[in-house]
């Protein structure tokens, strides 16, 4: 029996074959070869002519006069050189012109817009993604294939999986397979935006699933839309106005005129993102496109606000929010970026009075509060030291917190401290085990309830006064009145419990009106003057920045509209727990519960002009002075009237005023005026309604009945809470139904080094730069045109030069889509190397070339009978045909399973391996002799045993024709099904290639486009998985790999005839039988003769002397007979030359190792390097010596 891998001796001398491979042919011919073994020297033509004349080429000492050489013989003649250069240039130009010349038949005809693409008569010789991807999108749209009839969809059930009978034709199957429904709405991109790779990944995933479901026969709808992006759009238009001559602000225009300007901008530029989505091949129904501020969505927003208010879930209150002083607006958590500071860093602050001034951040400043007796107000002699990185906020301190179990401050329980700048203010010492860690710092924490999220909660727990110390533009107030904030849902209350707090506090003139960070410096200076400053050290910190303005976020208590999400959040959690809502990857469920179970009220108002104006009006009664009324006072909360329009608000206001108590003797209050809230709603509020507002909710529309609830919500995991959770909560509250049943969260797209893609890092790549290609100069120009620092530009530029020295080549949409999908592995961030995506252009190129070759040669004039194709699939097929059909079935099943499980990378891998490995590398090579040569086909299945006898006679010409027909039919089935399976991933190139497939007279019943053809499955095509034939063919392929390895190892050219032996152990008799049945396939791929070039050795039978061996597995090996194919003497000479070169190197290094001075003085790194070199040289010499012995033994065996 054969020895297992690792124990098999070298074919001749017992040396490990793997050790010989790198060195057998590494050396060149040189001295040391035996003269007897050296072949005769080949003479040049000049030497042959001299010998023919009788001249002695070596007669240098015969007395002949030696020919004198011209010393200027190498001088360049300028005229000749010029003529030579011109000739070379003309030849090069002619060669380039010939290469670029396209035949008339390959020329791409022009296609009128919206018509079916007019293909060239023959396929272009090279894959050009730009040419391939033109015209198809417009045709698909015009045909109406992106739409879905509401009536038909209403009749559908859930997910459909009825594929019809395997015997059905594709046309018949198209009706029986229509069972399910698939509806998805696009995460609406900002109308101001342009595509980034996150958008491209989203589009690739969503459109892949949409096309897959559409081809499966599901009633499929993919709804597009864009978001009005309140802050972003307003900022863009304001910047545009500022560039006018003269510059104009929105306040110069007024609200109505400014909003008109924004609408004009939207009409001019807002369609850009939609054009880019078309470039990505997104098959959305453009007839149902929505904009979150169009009339349909606006009606839904107003209705949702009113219903939430009527249900007691929408209320107005003063609470702590993220405030942008530059925008003078509250912003959402998603619009806050964070930057980590090491401590002590200097930064400019947008909106400061001196734009060039830098302020220090990340400094931990300690100062002391003097403890006083609350009864007398006199100092007790104690002090508490607190520390902060925001020293200016101490102007709003109303308490100092200590831990209740901290013994150091037990004697201070119940005491107060004196504020150095507001002596009349009561600053209590409170006990708080939530906020205070007694082991950190001094164990004392200053509390500024109105300007810090943690202090805000502490202030509510202890009913502390809240004092707002900054105006909306970030300057210190001149005076302030303290107030109290009750627990959830309540509005602010005056701090009447504390007389001192209820009174207005006037801020000192030295700080009132100062910018907040100038105030920081002023406060530090004053504390130092009072002797209260205790120290200042650097401290790492995170700084919150407004993503729109770059301003530093200021937590600020402001009157806003809030949504109480608690009950809605519980329903959203229950939906996931009971399986009604599935979140994938499942690991994100934990985060879902953590966030929703700790949810806070949602601030939905923004202090902007662009957006949905809040449908709330403040009612003034007759006789009231409007200027004297504080609309934000808790006492006036009922005066805020929420209604669908002003007429409804007026009617409601009359009822509210009539219900108010009037002073004795006064008549019932009547309405004087309504003033609408100027704020607008958070963009995420309208986006949260998107799954049902796009279908016309709150109206009972046909679309709403047909398509809501939707099927899937696909988006990035970074907006799981900001958007996904809010859609679920609002859907459950307003429609009493989940807006979708599945959520798929794709990972964050990062650069190849794992960094978040960010304009500030200069690592953002526009997908269109990958689709259309981009010169290096343009990539760098875009970097320099941005707002990056010079150092950041230099670093990003270096990265671009290293990654794209020649720019980004034109890859096309298909390559970008399949490349992104290949990266998509659930649960992992995508560290995206654009060069790998570029590599998928090669896949599209190989696909193009392979199909072009098959259509131009292998298929020949074959035309399938589509009506009988399924039942004829296995007629007259050879083992190789059954192999590829089995592999096709496996690939289709794998893709179907992968897409069902959202395992996009697995689906891409399955298709990639089928096309390139199974179809092109194996099957196409196997059938070449069959489809091109009748004689070769006639030997199908023939085999030769070890004694050389034929196991079967030549097949008749009829059999040959059958085998050829079966091979072509099988190839057509693989191409047709493979292209359809690949279409959701690569829509353009698959349509172009599929349209070129030949079709028979029954083609009229087939689909006119691949995108509406039936998606292939093994069941629908009647394919059978045959693992036995796969294993049999794999054994043949493995033997071919061994044969090719032997050819490479011994420099045996593919055209050089060679005899191979396939040796099987006794227990591998079944393998031997299977190999014999496919012996001609082995011969085809191993480039040898099926009759004379292949021998089968059973029962581990010995091969003839002079053979080299390659192990396939424990029971199979392949040998090649080297007799007469290799010049043994020349090979030995090469090896001796190699040994001669290695000997002095080894001796020198060995002497070094033995030198005590070298050992004592040489750096350790140098000694390690030299030792490694000595080991490598010695091993190479040992291998060469063993190889010489091997060759010598082979020479002796051959002679014997």
JSON list of C-alpha atoms in Angstrom, two decimals, residues 708-815:
[
{"chain": "A", "resi": 708, "resn": "UNK", "atom": "CA", "xyz": [-48.02, 47.95, 4.68]},
{"chain": "A", "resi": 709, "resn": "UNK", "atom": "CA", "xyz": [-46.63, 46.46, 6.84]},
{"chain": "A", "resi": 710, "resn": "UNK", "atom": "CA", "xyz": [-43.44, 46.14, 4.80]},
{"chain": "A", "resi": 711, "resn": "UNK", "atom": "CA", "xyz": [-41.18, 43.10, 4.86]},
{"chain": "A", "resi": 712, "resn": "UNK", "atom": "CA", "xyz": [-37.66, 44.26, 5.63]},
{"chain": "A", "resi": 713, "resn": "UNK", "atom": "CA", "xyz": [-35.80, 47.26, 6.96]},
{"chain": "A", "resi": 714, "resn": "UNK", "atom": "CA", "xyz": [-32.14, 47.24, 5.95]},
{"chain": "A", "resi": 715, "resn": "UNK", "atom": "CA", "xyz": [-29.74, 49.87, 7.22]},
{"chain": "A", "resi": 716, "resn": "UNK", "atom": "CA", "xyz": [-26.50, 50.48, 9.08]},
{"chain": "A", "resi": 717, "resn": "UNK", "atom": "CA", "xyz": [-26.27, 49.40, 12.69]},
{"chain": "A", "resi": 718, "resn": "UNK", "atom": "CA", "xyz": [-25.25, 52.94, 13.72]},
{"chain": "A", "resi": 719, "resn": "UNK", "atom": "CA", "xyz": [-28.86, 54.18, 13.40]},
{"chain": "A", "resi": 720, "resn": "UNK", "atom": "CA", "xyz": [-30.52, 51.26, 15.15]},
{"chain": "A", "resi": 721, "resn": "UNK", "atom": "CA", "xyz": [-31.93, 53.62, 17.78]},
{"chain": "A", "resi": 722, "resn": "UNK", "atom": "CA", "xyz": [-32.13, 56.95, 15.98]},
{"chain": "A", "resi": 723, "resn": "UNK", "atom": "CA", "xyz": [-34.28, 55.54, 13.20]},
{"chain": "A", "resi": 724, "resn": "UNK", "atom": "CA", "xyz": [-35.10, 51.83, 13.43]},
{"chain": "A", "resi": 725, "resn": "UNK", "atom": "CA", "xyz": [-36.39, 51.85, 17.01]},
{"chain": "A", "resi": 726, "resn": "UNK", "atom": "CA", "xyz": [-38.39, 55.03, 16.40]},
{"chain": "A", "resi": 727, "resn": "UNK", "atom": "CA", "xyz": [-40.03, 53.55, 13.29]},
{"chain": "A", "resi": 728, "resn": "UNK", "atom": "CA", "xyz": [-41.04, 50.51, 15.32]},
{"chain": "A", "resi": 729, "resn": "UNK", "atom": "CA", "xyz": [-42.39, 52.60, 18.21]},
{"chain": "A", "resi": 730, "resn": "UNK", "atom": "CA", "xyz": [-44.32, 55.02, 15.97]},
{"chain": "A", "resi": 731, "resn": "UNK", "atom": "CA", "xyz": [-45.61, 52.21, 13.76]},
{"chain": "A", "resi": 732, "resn": "UNK", "atom": "CA", "xyz": [-46.97, 50.32, 16.76]},
{"chain": "A", "resi": 733, "resn": "UNK", "atom": "CA", "xyz": [-48.47, 53.46, 18.30]},
{"chain": "A", "resi": 734, "resn": "UNK", "atom": "CA", "xyz": [-50.03, 54.98, 15.19]},
{"chain": "A", "resi": 735, "resn": "UNK", "atom": "CA", "xyz": [-50.95, 51.94, 13.08]},
{"chain": "A", "resi": 736, "resn": "UNK", "atom": "CA", "xyz": [-51.05, 49.25, 15.75]},
{"chain": "A", "resi": 737, "resn": "UNK", "atom": "CA", "xyz": [-48.78, 47.13, 13.54]},
{"chain": "A", "resi": 738, "resn": "UNK", "atom": "CA", "xyz": [-45.06, 46.55, 13.20]},
{"chain": "A", "resi": 739, "resn": "UNK", "atom": "CA", "xyz": [-43.79, 48.54, 10.19]},
{"chain": "A", "resi": 740, "resn": "UNK", "atom": "CA", "xyz": [-41.70, 45.51, 9.11]},
{"chain": "A", "resi": 741, "resn": "UNK", "atom": "CA", "xyz": [-41.03, 42.00, 10.32]},
{"chain": "A", "resi": 742, "resn": "UNK", "atom": "CA", "xyz": [-37.28, 41.81, 9.73]},
{"chain": "A", "resi": 743, "resn": "UNK", "atom": "CA", "xyz": [-34.42, 44.20, 10.43]},
{"chain": "A", "resi": 744, "resn": "UNK", "atom": "CA", "xyz": [-31.05, 43.54, 8.82]},
{"chain": "A", "resi": 745, "resn": "UNK", "atom": "CA", "xyz": [-28.20, 45.70, 10.08]},
{"chain": "A", "resi": 746, "resn": "UNK", "atom": "CA", "xyz": [-25.11, 45.83, 7.95]},
{"chain": "A", "resi": 747, "resn": "UNK", "atom": "CA", "xyz": [-21.79, 46.62, 9.57]},
{"chain": "A", "resi": 748, "resn": "UNK", "atom": "CA", "xyz": [-19.99, 49.94, 9.58]},
{"chain": "A", "resi": 749, "resn": "UNK", "atom": "CA", "xyz": [-17.78, 50.57, 6.56]},
{"chain": "A", "resi": 750, "resn": "UNK", "atom": "CA", "xyz": [-14.28, 51.50, 7.66]},
{"chain": "A", "resi": 751, "resn": "UNK", "atom": "CA", "xyz": [-11.05, 51.96, 5.75]},
{"chain": "A", "resi": 752, "resn": "UNK", "atom": "CA", "xyz": [-8.56, 49.14, 5.37]},
{"chain": "A", "resi": 753, "resn": "UNK", "atom": "CA", "xyz": [-6.84, 50.16, 8.62]},
{"chain": "A", "resi": 754, "resn": "UNK", "atom": "CA", "xyz": [-10.10, 49.94, 10.55]},
{"chain": "A", "resi": 755, "resn": "UNK", "atom": "CA", "xyz": [-10.60, 53.71, 10.85]},
{"chain": "A", "resi": 756, "resn": "UNK", "atom": "CA", "xyz": [-14.04, 55.25, 10.46]},
{"chain": "A", "resi": 757, "resn": "UNK", "atom": "CA", "xyz": [-14.37, 56.79, 7.02]},
{"chain": "A", "resi": 758, "resn": "UNK", "atom": "CA", "xyz": [-14.38, 60.50, 7.61]},
{"chain": "A", "resi": 759, "resn": "UNK", "atom": "CA", "xyz": [-13.78, 63.66, 5.65]},
{"chain": "A", "resi": 760, "resn": "UNK", "atom": "CA", "xyz": [-11.53, 64.78, 8.49]},
{"chain": "A", "resi": 761, "resn": "UNK", "atom": "CA", "xyz": [-9.26, 61.79, 7.84]},
{"chain": "A", "resi": 762, "resn": "UNK", "atom": "CA", "xyz": [-9.34, 62.20, 4.08]},
{"chain": "A", "resi": 763, "resn": "UNK", "atom": "CA", "xyz": [-10.08, 58.49, 3.63]},
{"chain": "A", "resi": 764, "resn": "UNK", "atom": "CA", "xyz": [-13.54, 58.83, 2.07]},
{"chain": "A", "resi": 765, "resn": "UNK", "atom": "CA", "xyz": [-13.88, 57.36, -1.41]},
{"chain": "A", "resi": 766, "resn": "UNK", "atom": "CA", "xyz": [-16.83, 58.39, -3.58]},
{"chain": "A", "resi": 767, "resn": "UNK", "atom": "CA", "xyz": [-18.40, 55.27, -5.12]},
{"chain": "A", "resi": 768, "resn": "UNK", "atom": "CA", "xyz": [-18.59, 57.07, -8.46]},
{"chain": "A", "resi": 769, "resn": "UNK", "atom": "CA", "xyz": [-14.81, 57.32, -8.37]},
{"chain": "A", "resi": 770, "resn": "UNK", "atom": "CA", "xyz": [-14.73, 53.53, -8.32]},
{"chain": "A", "resi": 771, "resn": "UNK", "atom": "CA", "xyz": [-17.48, 53.15, -10.92]},
{"chain": "A", "resi": 772, "resn": "UNK", "atom": "CA", "xyz": [-16.09, 55.67, -13.41]},
{"chain": "A", "resi": 773, "resn": "UNK", "atom": "CA", "xyz": [-12.45, 55.60, -12.39]},
{"chain": "A", "resi": 774, "resn": "UNK", "atom": "CA", "xyz": [-10.51, 58.56, -11.05]},
{"chain": "A", "resi": 775, "resn": "UNK", "atom": "CA", "xyz": [-6.98, 59.82, -11.82]},
{"chain": "A", "resi": 776, "resn": "UNK", "atom": "CA", "xyz": [-4.62, 60.20, -8.89]},
{"chain": "A", "resi": 777, "resn": "UNK", "atom": "CA", "xyz": [-4.45, 63.94, -9.52]},
{"chain": "A", "resi": 778, "resn": "UNK", "atom": "CA", "xyz": [-8.22, 64.26, -9.07]},
{"chain": "A", "resi": 779, "resn": "UNK", "atom": "CA", "xyz": [-8.16, 62.27, -5.81]},
{"chain": "A", "resi": 780, "resn": "UNK", "atom": "CA", "xyz": [-5.48, 64.56, -4.43]},
{"chain": "A", "resi": 781, "resn": "UNK", "atom": "CA", "xyz": [-7.19, 67.71, -5.73]},
{"chain": "A", "resi": 782, "resn": "UNK", "atom": "CA", "xyz": [-10.36, 66.73, -3.87]},
{"chain": "A", "resi": 783, "resn": "UNK", "atom": "CA", "xyz": [-8.34, 66.33, -0.69]},
{"chain": "A", "resi": 784, "resn": "UNK", "atom": "CA", "xyz": [-6.78, 69.76, -1.03]},
{"chain": "A", "resi": 785, "resn": "UNK", "atom": "CA", "xyz": [-10.11, 71.40, -1.80]},
{"chain": "A", "resi": 786, "resn": "UNK", "atom": "CA", "xyz": [-11.52, 70.27, 1.54]},
{"chain": "A", "resi": 787, "resn": "UNK", "atom": "CA", "xyz": [-11.09, 71.70, 5.01]},
{"chain": "A", "resi": 788, "resn": "UNK", "atom": "CA", "xyz": [-8.35, 69.35, 6.21]},
{"chain": "A", "resi": 789, "resn": "UNK", "atom": "CA", "xyz": [-5.24, 70.58, 7.98]},
{"chain": "A", "resi": 790, "resn": "UNK", "atom": "CA", "xyz": [-2.04, 70.57, 5.95]},
{"chain": "A", "resi": 791, "resn": "UNK", "atom": "CA", "xyz": [-0.66, 67.66, 7.99]},
{"chain": "A", "resi": 792, "resn": "UNK", "atom": "CA", "xyz": [-3.85, 65.63, 7.44]},
{"chain": "A", "resi": 793, "resn": "UNK", "atom": "CA", "xyz": [-3.79, 66.38, 3.72]},
{"chain": "A", "resi": 794, "resn": "UNK", "atom": "CA", "xyz": [-0.18, 65.21, 3.52]},
{"chain": "A", "resi": 795, "resn": "UNK", "atom": "CA", "xyz": [-0.97, 61.95, 5.33]},
{"chain": "A", "resi": 796, "resn": "UNK", "atom": "CA", "xyz": [-4.05, 61.26, 3.21]},
{"chain": "A", "resi": 797, "resn": "UNK", "atom": "CA", "xyz": [-2.18, 62.15, 0.02]},
{"chain": "A", "resi": 798, "resn": "UNK", "atom": "CA", "xyz": [0.59, 59.71, 0.88]},
{"chain": "A", "resi": 799, "resn": "UNK", "atom": "CA", "xyz": [-2.03, 57.01, 1.43]},
{"chain": "A", "resi": 800, "resn": "UNK", "atom": "CA", "xyz": [-3.61, 57.70, -1.96]},
{"chain": "A", "resi": 801, "resn": "UNK", "atom": "CA", "xyz": [-0.22, 57.62, -3.70]},
{"chain": "A", "resi": 802, "resn": "UNK", "atom": "CA", "xyz": [0.61, 54.28, -2.10]},
{"chain": "A", "resi": 803, "resn": "UNK", "atom": "CA", "xyz": [-2.80, 52.72, -2.77]},
{"chain": "A", "resi": 804, "resn": "UNK", "atom": "CA", "xyz": [-3.51, 54.20, -6.19]},
{"chain": "A", "resi": 805, "resn": "UNK", "atom": "CA", "xyz": [-0.25, 55.22, -7.90]},
{"chain": "A", "resi": 806, "resn": "UNK", "atom": "CA", "xyz": [-2.06, 55.20, -11.25]},
{"chain": "A", "resi": 807, "resn": "UNK", "atom": "CA", "xyz": [-5.41, 56.39, -9.88]},
{"chain": "A", "resi": 808, "resn": "UNK", "atom": "CA", "xyz": [-8.51, 54.22, -9.50]},
{"chain": "A", "resi": 809, "resn": "UNK", "atom": "CA", "xyz": [-9.27, 52.30, -12.70]},
{"chain": "A", "resi": 810, "resn": "UNK", "atom": "CA", "xyz": [-12.77, 52.25, -14.16]},
{"chain": "A", "resi": 811, "resn": "UNK", "atom": "CA", "xyz": [-14.47, 49.32, -12.40]},
{"chain": "A", "resi": 812, "resn": "UNK", "atom": "CA", "xyz": [-18.16, 49.79, -13.13]},
{"chain": "A", "resi": 813, "resn": "UNK", "atom": "CA", "xyz": [-21.21, 49.36, -10.93]},
{"chain": "A", "resi": 814, "resn": "UNK", "atom": "CA", "xyz": [-21.24, 45.56, -11.11]},
{"chain": "A", "resi": 815, "resn": "UNK", "atom": "CA", "xyz": [-17.72, 45.24, -9.72]}
]
